[in-house]
Amino acid sequence: QKEVEQNSGPLSVPEGAIASLNCTYSDRGSQSFFWYRQYSGKSPELIMSIYSNGDKEDGRFTAQLNKASQYVSLLIRDSQPSDSATYLCAVRGKRLQAQLWSRKNEAAGNKLTFGGGTRVLVKP
Amino acid sequence: GAVVSQHPSRVICKSGTSVKIECRSLDFQATTMFWYRQFPKKSLMLMATSNEGSKATYEQGVEKDKFLINHASLTLSTLTVTSAHPEDSSFYICSARVDRVDKNIQYFGAGTRLSVL
């Protein structure tokens, strides 16, 4: 089982509709969750971060986190052609007290794990 | 968000050449930086975690002698691809983390597209 899983898509959405992206993760101790958008040939850019259960809204984007079910989702309202991109879900593990971990383990625990990304196509 | 500058954006070189890529955090200090590689239509693959003032932590399967990482200051990390070969052609992306009490956010550089002939 992959640590962070996403449907690769493509997710085809008509302009103006809501795009719904899902992401599941395997590490129950995960603390931080992020959605990045990556245009073809470009590097990822941060869209949303979420740390506690519930919804977090920022403009047309809403992130939803459910730690009990180990999933995080992203809703894009009023989708625009410019939203066409690959959306990467990223999860960071639990940080443990430094004195209990070796440097390698601490680094591993703080590592951001990415899903494979969901490609979204918004059609005019 | 925070700004991470990566240079150069594109490199075309002959096989056997060594290539150095720089990653700078422009408006914050980054104790930890990360180096990723991405092949076409694939997700990001973490190569190594770079810690200021100490040796980098490499992911399994990444040759530390092939990919030299130096994190000399809190704002600069470099990746050197030594004796590059065509199979090293890829998109290399650095990332720097902003460390706050309850939030650790990673920002990415623009990436370096390496083409080895």
mmCIF file of C-alpha atoms in Angstrom, chain B:
data_model
loop_
_atom_site.group_PDB
_atom_site.id
_atom_site.type_symbol
_atom_site.label_atom_id
_atom_site.label_comp_id
_atom_site.label_asym_id
_atom_site.label_seq_id
_atom_site.Cartn_x
_atom_site.Cartn_y
_atom_site.Cartn_z
ATOM 1 C CA GLY B 1 4.369 32.664 0.706
ATOM 2 C CA ALA B 2 8.107 32.368 1.140
ATOM 3 C CA VAL B 3 10.411 32.647 -1.868
ATOM 4 C CA VAL B 4 12.816 29.931 -2.916
ATOM 5 C CA SER B 5 15.173 30.702 -5.757
ATOM 6 C CA GLN B 6 16.701 27.909 -7.819
ATOM 7 C CA HIS B 7 19.387 28.387 -10.423
ATOM 8 C CA PRO B 8 19.945 27.561 -13.226
ATOM 9 C CA SER B 9 16.519 26.846 -14.654
ATOM 10 C CA ARG B 10 17.873 24.777 -17.503
ATOM 11 C CA VAL B 11 21.121 22.996 -18.201
ATOM 12 C CA ILE B 12 22.220 21.167 -21.318
ATOM 13 C CA CYS B 13 25.566 19.441 -20.924
ATOM 14 C CA LYS B 14 27.736 16.727 -22.368
ATOM 15 C CA SER B 15 28.020 13.309 -20.771
ATOM 16 C CA GLY B 16 30.702 13.256 -18.074
ATOM 17 C CA THR B 17 30.207 16.861 -17.055
ATOM 18 C CA SER B 18 29.428 17.828 -13.482
ATOM 19 C CA VAL B 19 26.486 20.163 -12.954
ATOM 20 C CA LYS B 20 25.876 22.335 -9.908
ATOM 21 C CA ILE B 21 22.407 23.535 -8.955
ATOM 22 C CA GLU B 22 21.846 26.219 -6.323
ATOM 23 C CA CYS B 23 18.840 26.646 -4.080
ATOM 24 C CA ARG B 24 18.379 29.782 -1.985
ATOM 25 C CA SER B 25 15.733 30.806 0.490
ATOM 26 C CA LEU B 26 15.392 34.526 -0.149
ATOM 27 C CA ASP B 27 13.289 35.816 2.717
ATOM 28 C CA PHE B 28 13.684 33.229 5.439
ATOM 29 C CA GLN B 29 16.258 30.936 6.965
ATOM 30 C CA ALA B 30 15.871 27.280 6.140
ATOM 31 C CA THR B 31 17.428 24.769 8.509
ATOM 32 C CA THR B 32 16.233 22.024 6.238
ATOM 33 C CA MET B 33 16.100 21.881 2.469
ATOM 34 C CA PHE B 34 15.019 19.030 0.263
ATOM 35 C CA TRP B 35 16.034 17.886 -3.190
ATOM 36 C CA TYR B 36 13.563 16.129 -5.464
ATOM 37 C CA ARG B 37 13.730 14.619 -8.909
ATOM 38 C CA GLN B 38 10.777 14.288 -11.214
ATOM 39 C CA PHE B 39 10.543 12.310 -14.435
ATOM 40 C CA PRO B 40 7.909 13.178 -17.059
ATOM 41 C CA LYS B 41 4.352 12.458 -15.930
ATOM 42 C CA LYS B 42 5.617 11.068 -12.620
ATOM 43 C CA SER B 43 5.361 12.383 -9.113
ATOM 44 C CA LEU B 44 8.116 13.963 -7.084
ATOM 45 C CA MET B 45 10.775 11.624 -5.766
ATOM 46 C CA LEU B 46 12.683 12.791 -2.717
ATOM 47 C CA MET B 47 16.403 12.361 -3.244
ATOM 48 C CA ALA B 48 17.822 13.759 -0.037
ATOM 49 C CA THR B 49 17.206 15.959 2.955
ATOM 50 C CA SER B 50 19.789 18.675 3.429
ATOM 51 C CA ASN B 51 20.507 19.931 6.929
ATOM 52 C CA GLU B 52 22.531 23.075 7.492
ATOM 53 C CA GLY B 53 25.964 22.321 8.826
ATOM 54 C CA SER B 54 25.727 18.544 8.614
ATOM 55 C CA LYS B 55 25.705 15.733 6.102
ATOM 56 C CA ALA B 56 22.652 15.239 3.956
ATOM 57 C CA THR B 57 20.336 12.296 4.508
ATOM 58 C CA TYR B 58 19.885 10.387 1.275
ATOM 59 C CA GLU B 59 16.889 8.285 0.325
ATOM 60 C CA GLN B 60 17.339 4.632 -0.437
ATOM 61 C CA GLY B 61 18.751 4.052 -3.880
ATOM 62 C CA VAL B 62 20.211 7.548 -4.281
ATOM 63 C CA GLU B 63 23.977 7.521 -4.670
ATOM 64 C CA LYS B 64 25.531 10.073 -2.359
ATOM 65 C CA ASP B 65 28.750 10.138 -4.365
ATOM 66 C CA LYS B 66 26.788 10.845 -7.517
ATOM 67 C CA PHE B 67 24.595 13.567 -6.079
ATOM 68 C CA LEU B 68 26.666 15.758 -3.792
ATOM 69 C CA ILE B 69 24.731 18.026 -1.483
ATOM 70 C CA ASN B 70 26.170 20.928 0.464
ATOM 71 C CA HIS B 71 24.105 23.022 2.843
ATOM 72 C CA ALA B 72 26.686 25.591 3.842
ATOM 73 C CA SER B 73 24.386 28.247 5.254
ATOM 74 C CA LEU B 74 20.817 28.729 6.382
ATOM 75 C CA THR B 75 19.892 30.179 3.020
ATOM 76 C CA LEU B 76 21.848 28.096 0.521
ATOM 77 C CA SER B 77 21.954 24.447 -0.468
ATOM 78 C CA THR B 78 23.639 23.086 -3.567
ATOM 79 C CA LEU B 79 23.230 19.844 -5.483
ATOM 80 C CA THR B 80 26.055 18.713 -7.728
ATOM 81 C CA VAL B 81 25.368 15.963 -10.238
ATOM 82 C CA THR B 82 28.802 14.489 -10.770
ATOM 83 C CA SER B 83 29.814 12.952 -14.094
ATOM 84 C CA ALA B 84 26.323 13.312 -15.479
ATOM 85 C CA HIS B 85 25.016 10.744 -17.935
ATOM 86 C CA PRO B 86 21.897 10.746 -20.131
ATOM 87 C CA GLU B 87 19.954 8.749 -17.544
ATOM 88 C CA ASP B 88 20.439 11.656 -15.111
ATOM 89 C CA SER B 89 18.367 13.878 -17.383
ATOM 90 C CA SER B 90 15.415 14.945 -15.304
ATOM 91 C CA PHE B 91 13.662 17.840 -13.604
ATOM 92 C CA TYR B 92 15.382 18.617 -10.303
ATOM 93 C CA ILE B 93 13.466 20.656 -7.748
ATOM 94 C CA CYS B 94 14.624 22.000 -4.424
ATOM 95 C CA SER B 95 12.405 22.866 -1.512
ATOM 96 C CA ALA B 96 12.968 24.806 1.681
ATOM 97 C CA ARG B 97 10.944 24.467 4.811
ATOM 98 C CA VAL B 98 9.684 27.273 6.979
ATOM 99 C CA ASP B 99 9.773 26.046 10.556
ATOM 100 C CA ARG B 100 7.214 27.560 12.893
ATOM 101 C CA VAL B 101 5.887 26.305 16.212
ATOM 102 C CA ASP B 102 2.867 24.547 14.774
ATOM 103 C CA LYS B 103 3.304 24.801 11.049
ATOM 104 C CA ASN B 104 5.997 23.452 8.784
ATOM 105 C CA ILE B 105 5.439 24.536 5.223
ATOM 106 C CA GLN B 106 7.638 23.611 2.304
ATOM 107 C CA TYR B 107 8.086 25.999 -0.579
ATOM 108 C CA PHE B 108 9.555 24.925 -3.873
ATOM 109 C CA GLY B 109 12.061 26.441 -6.202
ATOM 110 C CA ALA B 110 11.216 26.776 -9.875
ATOM 111 C CA GLY B 111 13.171 23.645 -10.761
ATOM 112 C CA THR B 112 16.135 22.866 -12.984
ATOM 113 C CA ARG B 113 15.658 20.908 -16.157
ATOM 114 C CA LEU B 114 18.816 18.922 -16.837
ATOM 115 C CA SER B 115 19.451 17.436 -20.249
ATOM 116 C CA VAL B 116 22.586 15.336 -20.619
ATOM 117 C CA LEU B 117 23.622 14.641 -24.202
#
